[in-house]
Structure formats: structure tokens, C-alpha cells
Short mmCIF file of C-alpha atoms in Angstrom, two decimals:
data_model
loop_
_atom_site.label_atom_id
_atom_site.label_comp_id
_atom_site.label_asym_id
_atom_site.label_seq_id
_atom_site.Cartn_x
_atom_site.Cartn_y
_atom_site.Cartn_z
CA MET A 1363 10.41 18.64 32.52
CA PHE A 1364 6.97 17.05 32.92
CA GLY A 1365 5.48 19.66 30.60
CA ASP A 1366 7.94 18.64 27.92
CA MET A 1367 7.14 14.98 28.55
CA MET A 1368 3.39 15.59 28.36
CA GLY A 1369 3.82 17.59 25.17
CA MET A 1370 5.92 14.80 23.69
CA MET A 1371 3.32 12.18 24.65
CA GLY A 1372 0.63 14.31 23.02
CA LYS A 1373 2.66 14.52 19.83
CA ILE A 1374 3.21 10.76 19.83
CA LYS A 1375 -0.53 10.17 20.21
CA GLU A 1376 -1.16 12.63 17.39
CA ALA A 1377 1.36 10.75 15.22
CA GLN A 1378 -0.40 7.46 15.95
CA GLU A 1379 -3.73 9.00 14.92
CA LYS A 1380 -2.19 10.30 11.68
CA VAL A 1381 -0.76 6.86 10.91
CA GLU A 1382 -4.14 5.19 11.53
CA ALA A 1383 -5.92 7.74 9.32
CA THR A 1384 -3.35 7.15 6.59
CA LYS A 1385 -3.83 3.38 6.83
CA GLN A 1386 -7.58 3.83 6.43
CA ARG A 1387 -7.03 6.14 3.45
CA MET A 1388 -4.92 3.43 1.80
CA ASP A 1389 -8.15 1.42 1.39
CA THR A 1390 -9.30 4.07 -1.09
CA VAL A 1391 -6.09 4.39 -3.12
CA LEU A 1392 -6.43 2.22 -6.22
CA ILE A 1393 -3.56 0.76 -8.25
CA ASP A 1394 -4.32 -0.51 -11.75
CA GLU A 1395 -1.92 -2.98 -13.32
CA LYS A 1396 -2.07 -4.60 -16.75
CA SER A 1397 -0.26 -7.50 -18.33
CA SER A 1398 2.21 -6.43 -21.01
CA ASP A 1399 -0.29 -7.30 -23.77
CA ASN A 1400 -3.34 -5.91 -21.92
CA LEU A 1401 -5.09 -9.29 -21.78
CA LEU A 1402 -5.35 -9.10 -17.98
CA ASN A 1403 -6.12 -6.05 -15.83
CA VAL A 1404 -6.17 -6.00 -12.05
CA THR A 1405 -7.01 -3.31 -9.54
CA VAL A 1406 -5.80 -3.44 -5.95
CA THR A 1407 -5.86 -0.97 -3.09
CA ALA A 1408 -2.71 0.41 -1.52
CA SER A 1409 -3.67 -1.67 1.51
CA ARG A 1410 -3.26 -4.76 -0.70
CA LYS A 1411 -6.89 -5.74 -1.27
CA ILE A 1412 -7.89 -7.03 -4.70
CA LYS A 1413 -10.77 -4.95 -6.05
CA ASN A 1414 -11.12 -6.11 -9.65
CA ILE A 1415 -9.79 -8.61 -12.15
CA SER A 1416 -10.61 -8.29 -15.83
CA ILE A 1417 -9.66 -11.22 -18.08
CA ASN A 1418 -9.69 -11.18 -21.86
CA PRO A 1419 -11.63 -14.26 -23.08
CA GLU A 1420 -8.55 -15.30 -25.08
CA LEU A 1421 -6.81 -16.17 -21.80
CA LEU A 1422 -9.64 -18.46 -20.70
CA GLU A 1423 -8.59 -21.04 -23.28
CA ASP A 1424 -5.30 -21.82 -21.52
CA GLN A 1425 -5.48 -22.34 -17.78
CA GLU A 1426 -1.71 -22.44 -17.26
CA GLN A 1427 -1.21 -19.21 -19.17
CA LEU A 1428 -4.02 -17.53 -17.22
CA GLU A 1429 -2.49 -18.63 -13.91
CA ASP A 1430 0.91 -17.25 -14.99
CA TYR A 1431 -0.68 -13.94 -16.01
CA LEU A 1432 -2.54 -13.68 -12.71
CA ILE A 1433 0.57 -14.35 -10.65
CA LEU A 1434 2.76 -11.90 -12.57
CA THR A 1435 0.22 -9.10 -12.80
CA LEU A 1436 -1.04 -9.39 -9.23
CA ASN A 1437 2.52 -9.47 -7.90
CA LYS A 1438 3.37 -6.29 -9.83
CA ALA A 1439 0.27 -4.55 -8.50
CA LEU A 1440 0.86 -5.70 -4.93
CA SER A 1441 4.50 -4.62 -5.10
CA LYS A 1442 3.39 -1.12 -6.13
CA ALA A 1443 0.79 -1.16 -3.35
CA ASP A 1444 3.47 -2.09 -0.80
CA GLY A 1445 5.64 0.81 -1.91
CA ILE A 1446 2.83 3.34 -1.72
CA TYR A 1447 1.58 2.01 1.62
CA ASP A 1448 5.00 1.98 3.25
CA GLN A 1449 5.90 5.43 1.95
CA GLU A 1450 2.61 7.02 3.04
CA VAL A 1451 2.58 5.45 6.52
CA ALA A 1452 6.23 6.38 7.12
CA ALA A 1453 5.55 9.97 6.02
CA ALA A 1454 2.54 10.21 8.36
CA ALA A 1455 4.56 8.81 11.26
CA LYS A 1456 7.53 11.12 10.63
CA ASP A 1457 5.29 14.16 10.22
CA GLY A 1458 3.66 13.63 13.59
CA MET A 1459 6.65 12.58 15.65
CA PRO A 1460 8.26 15.05 18.04
CA ASN A 1461 11.82 16.08 17.24
CA ILE A 1462 13.86 13.98 19.66
CA PRO A 1463 17.65 14.27 19.20
CA GLY A 1464 19.19 10.96 18.20
CA MET A 1465 15.83 9.42 17.24
CA ASP A 1466 15.90 9.82 13.44
CA MET A 1467 14.00 6.58 12.76
CA PHE A 1468 12.32 7.67 9.55
CA LYS A 1469 15.14 8.83 7.27
#
């Protein structure tokens, strides 16, 4: 019984390490997003850090339009980042977890 428990605890620790490694890897996964007319390009990491913003000079003439473009394009990029991050972390957690009957948390 204790052997099974120790083995399970080892697997849980291993799963935690896999999740942490995956979270660190998400800092290196880049998501590029462009406005529909390519006047604004942003790059974010899967861990939701902004890495680059490229603005066409045409947008600099209208502050309100630029703000709208930034909000829309950054939100699209961050939404994609959220999806990738959540999917990768869940997969790492599920992969490392011991098979415990009735504990299907990551379906």
C-alpha cells in the first residue's frame, strides 16, 4: 500500500515538474497577429508577454484609430496565447499524472 502511495507521489511530483517546464517553454513560443489590413503587427509569447509591436506610419496620424487597432490586435493575439498556454499546460499535467480511478480531471 505504501509502495503504491510513494509511487503515486513520485508521479505527482514528476507531473508538477513537467508542468513547470512547459510553463517556462511557453516564454519561447511566439504568436504573431496582424490587423486585417496589415497596418499593425504584434508578437506575444504563449505566456502572454508582449514582445514586439510594429505600427505602419499611416496609423500614427489618428490616435483613436491606433488605439482601436492595438486593442483589437493585442486581444486576438492574447486570446490565441491563452489557448495555447492552457492546452499545453493541461497536456503536460495529464501526461504526468498517475492513473487514479475516478480522477479524470483533464478530459
